[in-house]
């Protein structure tokens, strides 16, 4: 794949313009790159087929890690190189959790990270909250990632949402990091000798929208879901994350590169409110060995005028290719274009290269039309196994926005709050397909 070089615009130095101009970016002395776009034209190529549509989930056959807790976003402990860690025979999964009696719509307001471990990948023990009481930053913790290094040190990255002790919940999102020793014994897995929790990154307002900018007429801002990534080609280490393109709506515009080819644009209407849809996939480079200092770099990809939320982005390297995956919801698309709740992906032979949507549209896994909200928060593991959680099943004609208006009984009955059956996908250059369904929560 050839890197497309556009004319050198010095937009990165002009606050607010970086989102408008999609420039060739100069990072340090050596790194030049173009921010890739997921366009409205790409999205109109979305088509559900048996290669990308997940089998229907039957919740009756599934069980929670622990009946007392809902869990949703999850991530296994990984080694630095992204492979799944096995610590003295144990696999370890971290998951956002809330007690089972909490209504589905409220779980995000009290999310706490728990961990679960297993020797056989089927029977899981609830290890309890990951962090020691009162240590975690934020009023609650949202998704992140966890890496174990050569010295059995856990490096844990998470989203600190709101502020500790706040009276009413707020939505500020910052990245936090803490480390601990991973201790494995016959009794199971525990984390000991915790470091202080530190804020390691905040939105800068130049590359990534701040909460303040996002409050000037936008739908919402995101700066969350830090995912550790070591580039096997350069050896450099990064955090990949969900952001929004910077600036307030008044500073942004829907430009030709957000729409697609001139032929497409000619017959395609872009409703004005599309400018409020500014999802982006961000990247920051580790600049110290403790992973407490990072340099924010311009986004790898933006979905301006296309989609509002590119959640839990992560990278898998296969052969010479970087596969950049993200999740989004049906109701996060800008008006005039549409796509299913699904896993989407992009491919490039250069980490900072020109990412092309997989399968021509970006769609990799879609929920089936008969059960359009059945799973969410897909995470692709290096072996092509994809984990996710059961969201809402068998809703009939209701959409996700209607759920909060239903009886509590109805909400609990249709909410999963547990691991979904995993899927195996195959990646072939810029094409993917679902190979098979695996057991619930399988990570191998
Ligand atoms: C995806 C998500 C993440 C966030 C978490 C909050 O399901 O929206 O982006 O970290 O849920 O619960």
Short mmCIF file of C-alpha atoms and ligand atoms in Angstrom, two decimals:
data_model
loop_
_atom_site.label_atom_id
_atom_site.label_comp_id
_atom_site.label_asym_id
_atom_site.label_seq_id
_atom_site.Cartn_x
_atom_site.Cartn_y
_atom_site.Cartn_z
CA UNK A 1 0.00 0.00 0.00
CA UNK A 2 1.39 3.40 -0.95
CA UNK A 3 1.39 6.21 1.53
CA UNK A 4 -0.51 9.13 0.09
CA UNK A 5 1.36 12.32 0.70
CA UNK A 6 -0.64 15.47 0.68
CA UNK A 7 0.77 18.96 0.47
CA UNK A 8 2.51 19.95 3.66
CA UNK A 9 0.11 22.07 5.66
CA UNK A 10 1.31 23.47 8.92
CA UNK A 11 -2.08 22.97 10.42
CA UNK A 12 -0.85 20.95 13.36
CA UNK A 13 0.46 24.13 14.91
CA UNK A 14 -2.80 25.98 14.51
CA UNK A 15 -5.17 25.11 17.29
CA UNK A 16 -8.55 23.98 16.01
CA UNK A 17 -7.53 23.65 12.40
CA UNK A 18 -5.99 20.22 12.69
CA UNK A 19 -9.44 18.66 12.57
CA UNK A 20 -10.41 20.63 9.49
CA UNK A 21 -7.38 20.17 7.33
CA UNK A 22 -6.44 16.50 7.67
CA UNK A 23 -2.79 17.35 7.12
CA UNK A 24 0.39 15.47 6.49
CA UNK A 25 1.70 15.53 10.00
CA UNK A 26 5.32 15.85 11.05
CA UNK A 27 6.06 13.99 14.25
CA UNK A 28 9.55 14.49 15.57
CA UNK A 29 12.26 14.45 12.96
CA UNK A 30 11.43 11.18 11.27
CA UNK A 31 7.73 10.47 11.27
CA UNK A 32 5.45 11.95 8.64
CA UNK A 33 1.91 10.76 8.37
CA UNK A 34 -1.51 11.41 7.03
CA UNK A 35 -4.51 11.18 9.29
CA UNK A 36 -6.73 8.57 7.61
CA UNK A 37 -10.46 9.12 7.12
CA UNK A 38 -13.36 6.74 7.41
CA UNK A 39 -15.68 8.39 4.90
CA UNK A 40 -19.41 8.55 4.31
CA UNK A 41 -18.78 6.75 1.03
CA UNK A 42 -17.11 3.83 2.83
CA UNK A 43 -20.11 3.49 5.14
CA UNK A 44 -22.54 3.35 2.22
CA UNK A 45 -20.64 0.20 1.09
CA UNK A 46 -21.77 -1.64 4.24
CA UNK A 47 -23.63 -4.81 3.42
CA UNK A 48 -24.52 -7.64 5.79
CA UNK A 49 -23.45 -11.03 4.44
CA UNK A 50 -22.74 -14.44 5.93
CA UNK A 51 -19.07 -13.44 6.03
CA UNK A 52 -19.64 -10.62 8.51
CA UNK A 53 -22.91 -11.41 10.31
CA UNK A 54 -22.63 -13.10 13.70
CA UNK A 55 -24.82 -16.10 14.59
CA UNK A 56 -27.83 -15.29 16.80
CA UNK A 57 -27.00 -15.53 20.51
CA UNK A 58 -29.25 -17.59 22.75
CA UNK A 59 -28.76 -16.20 26.22
CA UNK A 60 -30.31 -19.26 27.92
CA UNK A 61 -27.21 -21.27 27.17
CA UNK A 62 -24.82 -18.78 28.75
CA UNK A 63 -23.73 -17.90 32.24
CA UNK A 64 -22.09 -15.05 34.06
CA UNK A 65 -18.57 -15.21 35.47
CA UNK A 66 -20.30 -14.68 38.79
CA UNK A 67 -24.09 -14.43 39.24
CA UNK A 68 -23.66 -11.47 41.57
CA UNK A 69 -22.11 -9.23 38.92
CA UNK A 70 -22.90 -7.84 35.54
CA UNK A 71 -19.78 -7.56 33.42
CA UNK A 72 -19.39 -5.85 30.07
CA UNK A 73 -16.14 -4.55 28.45
CA UNK A 74 -13.39 -7.10 29.09
CA UNK A 75 -9.73 -7.57 28.22
CA UNK A 76 -7.29 -10.39 28.92
CA UNK A 77 -3.90 -9.84 30.50
CA UNK A 78 -1.39 -9.62 27.67
CA UNK A 79 2.35 -9.77 27.28
CA UNK A 80 4.17 -6.75 25.87
CA UNK A 81 4.03 -8.20 22.38
CA UNK A 82 0.24 -8.46 22.56
CA UNK A 83 0.08 -12.22 23.05
CA UNK A 84 -2.22 -13.54 25.78
CA UNK A 85 -0.33 -13.98 29.05
CA UNK A 86 -0.43 -17.25 30.94
CA UNK A 87 0.83 -16.83 34.50
CA UNK A 88 1.70 -20.16 36.14
CA UNK A 89 -1.04 -21.80 34.10
CA UNK A 90 -3.66 -19.08 34.76
CA UNK A 91 -5.37 -16.94 32.15
CA UNK A 92 -6.61 -13.64 33.54
CA UNK A 93 -9.46 -11.47 32.28
CA UNK A 94 -10.33 -7.99 33.49
CA UNK A 95 -13.87 -6.68 33.08
CA UNK A 96 -15.94 -3.64 33.95
CA UNK A 97 -18.47 -4.75 36.52
CA UNK A 98 -21.42 -3.68 38.65
CA UNK A 99 -23.61 -5.66 41.06
CA UNK A 100 -26.31 -7.67 39.28
CA UNK A 101 -29.17 -5.70 40.88
CA UNK A 102 -28.06 -2.47 39.13
CA UNK A 103 -30.15 -1.47 36.11
CA UNK A 104 -28.31 -1.91 32.79
CA UNK A 105 -28.49 1.82 31.99
CA UNK A 106 -26.79 2.67 35.26
CA UNK A 107 -23.84 0.31 35.24
CA UNK A 108 -21.51 2.85 33.58
CA UNK A 109 -22.08 5.24 36.49
CA UNK A 110 -20.55 2.90 39.04
CA UNK A 111 -18.25 0.74 36.91
CA UNK A 112 -15.47 -1.02 38.78
CA UNK A 113 -12.76 -3.26 37.28
CA UNK A 114 -12.80 -6.85 38.55
CA UNK A 115 -10.59 -9.71 37.50
CA UNK A 116 -11.33 -13.35 36.84
CA UNK A 117 -8.87 -16.18 36.43
CA UNK A 118 -9.02 -19.70 35.12
CA UNK A 119 -6.76 -22.63 34.38
CA UNK A 120 -8.98 -24.29 31.81
CA UNK A 121 -10.54 -21.19 30.19
CA UNK A 122 -14.03 -22.42 31.15
CA UNK A 123 -14.34 -22.19 34.91
CA UNK A 124 -13.57 -18.72 36.18
CA UNK A 125 -12.92 -17.51 39.70
CA UNK A 126 -13.90 -13.98 40.64
CA UNK A 127 -10.69 -12.50 42.05
CA UNK A 128 -12.54 -9.39 43.26
CA UNK A 129 -11.85 -5.73 42.47
CA UNK A 130 -8.45 -5.22 40.83
CA UNK A 131 -7.56 -2.11 42.78
CA UNK A 132 -7.24 -1.60 46.49
CA UNK A 133 -10.12 0.20 48.10
CA UNK A 134 -10.15 3.92 47.35
CA UNK A 135 -6.96 3.92 45.25
CA UNK A 136 -8.46 4.18 41.76
CA UNK A 137 -8.79 7.61 40.20
CA UNK A 138 -12.09 8.92 38.85
CA UNK A 139 -15.51 8.40 40.42
CA UNK A 140 -15.62 5.18 38.38
CA UNK A 141 -13.31 3.35 36.00
CA UNK A 142 -13.98 2.65 32.34
CA UNK A 143 -12.19 0.39 29.90
CA UNK A 144 -8.44 0.03 29.52
CA UNK A 145 -5.79 -2.63 29.06
CA UNK A 146 -3.32 -4.63 31.10
CA UNK A 147 0.19 -5.80 30.27
CA UNK A 148 2.63 -7.97 32.23
CA UNK A 149 6.34 -7.32 31.68
CA UNK A 150 9.40 -9.58 31.92
CA UNK A 151 9.61 -8.99 35.71
CA UNK A 152 6.02 -10.07 36.38
CA UNK A 153 5.01 -6.44 36.83
CA UNK A 154 1.45 -5.60 35.88
CA UNK A 155 1.05 -2.30 34.00
CA UNK A 156 -2.59 -1.34 34.15
CA UNK A 157 -4.05 1.45 32.01
CA UNK A 158 -7.64 2.62 32.50
CA UNK A 159 -10.05 5.46 31.96
CA UNK A 160 -10.58 7.53 35.10
CA UNK A 161 -14.06 8.94 34.51
CA UNK A 162 -15.32 11.83 36.64
CA UNK A 163 -13.50 12.80 39.82
CA UNK A 164 -13.10 10.78 42.97
CA UNK A 165 -15.62 11.85 45.63
CA UNK A 166 -17.74 14.02 43.28
CA UNK A 167 -21.27 14.60 44.53
CA UNK A 168 -22.96 14.30 41.15
CA UNK A 169 -21.39 12.24 38.42
CA UNK A 170 -19.48 14.07 35.72
CA UNK A 171 -18.06 12.70 32.47
CA UNK A 172 -14.49 13.95 32.38
CA UNK A 173 -12.24 11.19 31.00
CA UNK A 174 -8.52 10.88 31.64
CA UNK A 175 -6.07 7.99 31.33
CA UNK A 176 -4.67 6.58 34.53
CA UNK A 177 -1.95 4.05 35.17
CA UNK A 178 -0.92 1.91 38.13
CA UNK A 179 1.39 -1.06 38.46
CA UNK A 180 1.66 -4.02 40.81
CA UNK A 181 3.33 -7.39 41.22
CA UNK A 182 1.40 -10.31 39.79
CA UNK A 183 1.42 -13.08 42.37
CA UNK A 184 0.39 -16.58 41.31
CA UNK A 185 0.00 -19.37 43.83
CA UNK A 186 -2.15 -22.43 44.44
CA UNK A 187 -4.71 -20.09 45.94
CA UNK A 188 -4.99 -18.22 42.66
CA UNK A 189 -3.91 -14.83 41.37
CA UNK A 190 -3.45 -11.63 43.32
CA UNK A 191 -1.92 -8.23 42.69
CA UNK A 192 0.38 -6.82 45.33
CA UNK A 193 2.61 -3.81 46.05
CA UNK A 194 0.52 -1.38 44.09
CA UNK A 195 2.13 1.83 42.91
CA UNK A 196 0.33 5.14 43.19
CA UNK A 197 -2.29 5.69 40.53
CA UNK A 198 -1.23 8.45 38.19
CA UNK A 199 -2.98 10.44 35.47
CA UNK A 200 -0.85 9.90 32.37
CA UNK A 201 -2.81 11.64 29.61
CA UNK A 202 -5.55 14.21 29.15
CA UNK A 203 -7.13 15.57 25.98
CA UNK A 204 -5.08 18.49 24.66
CA UNK A 205 -7.64 20.45 22.63
CA UNK A 206 -5.30 20.47 19.63
CA UNK A 207 -5.43 16.90 18.35
CA UNK A 208 -8.14 15.65 20.70
CA UNK A 209 -11.25 17.40 21.85
CA UNK A 210 -11.41 18.48 25.48
CA UNK A 211 -14.57 18.23 27.54
CA UNK A 212 -14.78 22.03 27.42
CA UNK A 213 -14.69 22.10 23.59
CA UNK A 214 -17.12 19.19 23.47
CA UNK A 215 -19.59 21.10 25.60
CA UNK A 216 -19.90 23.88 22.98
CA UNK A 217 -22.76 22.28 21.06
CA UNK A 218 -21.42 18.78 20.50
CA UNK A 219 -23.20 15.54 21.39
CA UNK A 220 -20.51 14.35 23.83
CA UNK A 221 -16.77 14.03 23.98
CA UNK A 222 -14.68 10.91 24.48
CA UNK A 223 -11.13 10.46 25.67
CA UNK A 224 -11.06 6.88 26.87
CA UNK A 225 -10.19 3.20 26.50
CA UNK A 226 -6.33 3.29 26.58
CA UNK A 227 -4.94 0.20 24.86
CA UNK A 228 -1.25 -0.61 25.19
CA UNK A 229 0.47 -1.46 21.89
CA UNK A 230 4.08 -2.32 21.12
CA UNK A 231 4.96 -1.89 17.46
CA UNK A 232 6.87 -5.02 16.43
CA UNK A 233 8.50 -3.16 13.54
CA UNK A 234 9.97 -0.21 15.45
CA UNK A 235 9.91 -1.55 19.02
CA UNK A 236 8.25 1.71 20.10
CA UNK A 237 5.41 1.54 22.62
CA UNK A 238 2.11 3.36 22.39
CA UNK A 239 -1.34 3.85 23.78
CA UNK A 240 -4.18 3.66 21.24
CA UNK A 241 -7.46 5.22 22.38
CA UNK A 242 -10.90 6.60 21.59
CA UNK A 243 -11.07 10.36 21.10
CA UNK A 244 -12.94 13.02 19.23
CA UNK A 245 -11.52 15.41 16.68
CA UNK A 246 -10.62 18.65 18.37
CA UNK A 247 -12.41 21.96 18.34
CA UNK A 248 -15.98 22.96 18.96
CA UNK A 249 -18.54 22.37 16.14
CA UNK A 250 -18.10 25.96 14.97
CA UNK A 251 -14.40 25.25 14.26
CA UNK A 252 -15.10 22.19 12.13
CA UNK A 253 -16.60 21.51 8.72
CA UNK A 254 -17.61 18.54 6.55
CA UNK A 255 -14.97 18.51 3.83
CA UNK A 256 -14.57 16.45 0.66
CA UNK A 257 -12.17 14.01 2.37
CA UNK A 258 -14.86 13.18 4.93
CA UNK A 259 -17.41 12.45 2.24
CA UNK A 260 -15.56 10.34 -0.35
CA UNK A 261 -14.82 10.47 -4.06
CA UNK A 262 -16.06 13.43 -6.13
CA UNK A 263 -18.39 11.07 -8.07
CA UNK A 264 -19.98 9.92 -4.81
CA UNK A 265 -20.13 13.40 -3.33
CA UNK A 266 -21.97 14.74 -6.35
CA UNK A 267 -25.11 12.78 -5.49
CA UNK A 268 -24.78 12.61 -1.74
CA UNK A 269 -26.47 14.96 0.65
CA UNK A 270 -24.61 15.80 3.89
CA UNK A 271 -27.08 17.10 6.49
CA UNK A 272 -25.60 20.04 8.38
CA UNK A 273 -25.71 18.38 11.80
CA UNK A 274 -23.24 15.79 10.54
CA UNK A 275 -20.50 18.12 11.75
CA UNK A 276 -21.36 17.04 15.30
CA UNK A 277 -20.07 13.53 14.52
CA UNK A 278 -16.33 13.60 15.11
CA UNK A 279 -15.10 10.22 16.35
CA UNK A 280 -11.36 9.64 16.19
CA UNK A 281 -8.78 6.98 17.01
CA UNK A 282 -5.89 8.48 18.88
CA UNK A 283 -2.33 7.45 19.58
CA UNK A 284 0.29 8.51 22.12
CA UNK A 285 3.90 7.40 22.36
CA UNK A 286 5.50 6.18 25.61
CA UNK A 287 8.46 8.37 26.49
CA UNK A 288 9.64 6.70 29.70
CA UNK A 289 10.14 3.14 30.92
CA UNK A 290 7.49 3.28 33.62
CA UNK A 291 4.78 4.14 31.10
CA UNK A 292 3.85 7.23 33.06
CA UNK A 293 4.87 9.73 30.38
CA UNK A 294 3.42 9.86 26.90
CA UNK A 295 3.50 12.22 23.95
CA UNK A 296 0.14 12.76 22.29
CA UNK A 297 0.39 12.33 18.52
CA UNK A 298 -2.21 13.26 15.89
CA UNK A 299 -4.99 10.70 15.40
CA UNK A 300 -4.43 7.62 13.25
CA UNK A 301 -7.93 7.88 11.86
CA UNK A 302 -10.94 10.18 12.03
CA UNK A 303 -14.60 9.69 11.21
CA UNK A 304 -15.56 13.34 10.92
CA UNK A 305 -19.13 13.84 9.66
CA UNK A 306 -19.43 10.05 9.73
CA UNK A 307 -19.55 8.61 13.25
CA UNK A 308 -19.41 9.94 16.79
CA UNK A 309 -17.83 7.07 18.72
CA UNK A 310 -14.93 4.84 17.69
CA UNK A 311 -14.75 2.79 20.86
CA UNK A 312 -12.05 0.57 22.31
CA UNK A 313 -9.67 0.85 19.32
CA UNK A 314 -6.88 -1.72 19.18
CA UNK A 315 -4.26 -3.02 16.75
CA UNK A 316 -3.34 -6.53 15.66
CA UNK A 317 -0.28 -7.05 13.48
CA UNK A 318 -0.39 -9.82 10.91
CA UNK A 319 2.41 -10.25 8.40
CA UNK A 320 3.32 -6.80 7.22
CA UNK A 321 -0.08 -5.33 8.06
CA UNK A 322 -1.48 -3.33 10.95
CA UNK A 323 -5.15 -4.09 11.54
CA UNK A 324 -6.83 -1.28 13.43
CA UNK A 325 -10.18 -2.31 14.95
CA UNK A 326 -12.89 -0.34 16.71
CA UNK A 327 -16.50 -0.76 17.85
CA UNK A 328 -19.45 1.45 17.21
CA UNK A 329 -23.18 1.64 17.72
CA UNK A 330 -25.99 1.93 15.21
CA UNK A 331 -27.08 5.27 16.72
CA UNK A 332 -23.63 6.87 16.48
CA UNK A 333 -23.72 7.35 12.71
CA UNK A 334 -24.26 10.82 11.30
CA UNK A 335 -27.61 11.42 9.58
CA UNK A 336 -27.88 10.14 6.02
CA UNK A 337 -25.67 7.06 6.54
CA UNK A 338 -26.16 3.96 8.62
CA UNK A 339 -24.43 0.84 9.88
CA UNK A 340 -25.06 -1.95 12.39
CA UNK A 341 -23.81 -2.36 15.95
CA UNK A 342 -20.51 -3.92 15.05
CA UNK A 343 -16.78 -4.38 14.95
CA UNK A 344 -15.09 -2.33 12.24
CA UNK A 345 -11.53 -2.35 10.99
CA UNK A 346 -8.92 -0.69 8.81
CA UNK A 347 -5.62 -1.91 7.40
CA UNK A 348 -2.27 -0.33 6.57
CA UNK A 349 1.26 -1.60 6.10
CA UNK A 350 2.55 1.33 8.13
CA UNK A 351 1.47 2.11 11.70
CA UNK A 352 1.12 5.76 10.70
CA UNK A 353 0.02 4.93 7.18
CA UNK A 354 -2.99 5.39 5.03
CA UNK A 355 -5.58 3.10 6.64
CA UNK A 356 -8.10 1.55 4.25
CA UNK A 357 -11.42 0.19 5.50
CA UNK A 358 -11.53 -3.60 5.60
CA UNK A 359 -13.94 -5.18 3.12
CA UNK A 360 -14.39 -1.83 1.40
CA UNK A 361 -16.67 -0.48 4.12
CA UNK A 362 -14.90 -1.17 7.42
CA UNK A 363 -17.50 -3.67 8.64
CA UNK A 364 -15.96 -6.86 10.11
CA UNK A 365 -18.62 -8.25 12.48
CA UNK A 366 -22.27 -7.18 12.59
CA UNK A 367 -24.95 -8.27 14.98
CA UNK A 368 -27.62 -10.21 13.06
CA UNK A 369 -30.68 -8.19 11.95
CA UNK A 370 -32.92 -10.53 14.03
CA UNK A 371 -31.04 -9.58 17.19
CA UNK A 372 -29.36 -6.26 16.38
CA UNK A 373 -28.18 -5.38 19.92
CA UNK A 374 -27.08 -8.85 21.03
CA UNK A 375 -23.36 -8.13 21.54
CA UNK A 376 -20.98 -5.20 21.88
CA UNK A 377 -17.44 -4.17 22.75
CA UNK A 378 -15.66 -6.65 20.49
CA UNK A 379 -11.94 -7.02 21.08
CA UNK A 380 -9.82 -8.89 18.53
CA UNK A 381 -7.03 -10.97 20.06
CA UNK A 382 -3.83 -11.77 18.15
CA UNK A 383 -5.00 -15.26 17.22
CA UNK A 384 -8.12 -13.90 15.48
CA UNK A 385 -10.40 -14.78 18.41
CA UNK A 386 -12.86 -11.99 19.12
CA UNK A 387 -14.40 -11.52 22.56
CA UNK A 388 -17.42 -9.33 23.36
CA UNK A 389 -20.24 -9.18 25.89
CA UNK A 390 -23.94 -9.93 25.62
CA UNK A 391 -25.73 -6.61 25.55
CA UNK A 392 -29.50 -6.77 24.86
CA UNK A 393 -31.20 -9.74 23.24
CA UNK A 394 -34.66 -10.36 21.78
CA UNK A 395 -35.87 -6.77 21.85
CA UNK A 396 -38.44 -7.19 19.10
CA UNK A 397 -39.02 -3.80 17.50
CA UNK A 398 -37.46 -1.81 20.34
CA UNK A 399 -34.24 0.07 19.83
CA UNK A 400 -31.59 0.58 22.43
CA UNK A 401 -32.94 4.05 23.13
CA UNK A 402 -36.29 2.55 24.19
CA UNK A 403 -34.89 0.22 26.83
CA UNK A 404 -34.71 2.74 29.66
CA UNK A 405 -38.48 3.25 29.31
CA UNK A 406 -39.33 -0.42 29.85
CA UNK A 407 -40.11 -2.07 33.20
CA UNK A 408 -37.14 -3.04 35.36
CA UNK A 409 -38.11 -6.65 34.93
CA UNK A 410 -37.99 -6.32 31.15
CA UNK A 411 -34.60 -4.60 31.31
CA UNK A 412 -33.04 -7.31 33.47
CA UNK A 413 -34.55 -10.08 31.42
CA UNK A 414 -33.11 -8.81 28.14
CA UNK A 415 -29.72 -7.58 29.39
CA UNK A 416 -26.80 -10.00 29.19
CA UNK A 417 -24.05 -8.45 31.29
CA UNK A 418 -21.86 -11.47 30.58
CA UNK A 419 -19.31 -12.73 28.05
CA UNK A 420 -20.73 -13.55 24.62
CA UNK A 421 -19.73 -16.63 22.63
CA UNK A 422 -16.39 -15.67 21.07
CA UNK A 423 -15.95 -15.61 17.31
CA UNK A 424 -12.97 -16.57 15.19
CA UNK A 425 -12.21 -14.28 12.27
CA UNK A 426 -9.77 -14.66 9.40
CA UNK A 427 -7.76 -11.70 8.09
CA UNK A 428 -6.56 -11.81 4.50
CA UNK A 429 -4.99 -8.56 3.37
CA UNK A 430 -7.94 -6.13 3.25
CA UNK A 431 -10.65 -8.82 3.55
CA UNK A 432 -12.01 -10.60 6.62
CA UNK A 433 -14.62 -13.19 7.38
CA UNK A 434 -16.12 -14.93 10.39
CA UNK A 435 -14.77 -18.47 10.46
CA UNK A 436 -16.73 -19.95 13.35
CA UNK A 437 -18.35 -19.37 16.69
CA UNK A 438 -16.38 -20.45 19.76
CA UNK A 439 -17.38 -21.14 23.36
CA UNK A 440 -18.63 -18.35 25.58
CA UNK A 441 -15.77 -16.03 26.55
CA UNK A 442 -13.05 -18.15 24.89
CA UNK A 443 -9.81 -16.23 24.47
CA UNK A 444 -7.79 -18.89 22.66
C1 LIG B 1 -17.91 0.52 25.44
C2 LIG B 1 -17.78 1.66 26.42
C3 LIG B 1 -16.33 2.08 26.53
C4 LIG B 1 -16.26 2.65 27.92
C5 LIG B 1 -17.22 1.76 28.67
C6 LIG B 1 -17.95 2.45 29.80
O1 LIG B 1 -18.83 -0.44 25.81
O2 LIG B 1 -18.59 2.73 26.05
O3 LIG B 1 -15.95 3.00 25.53
O4 LIG B 1 -14.97 2.59 28.42
O5 LIG B 1 -18.15 1.28 27.73
O6 LIG B 1 -18.75 1.56 30.49
#
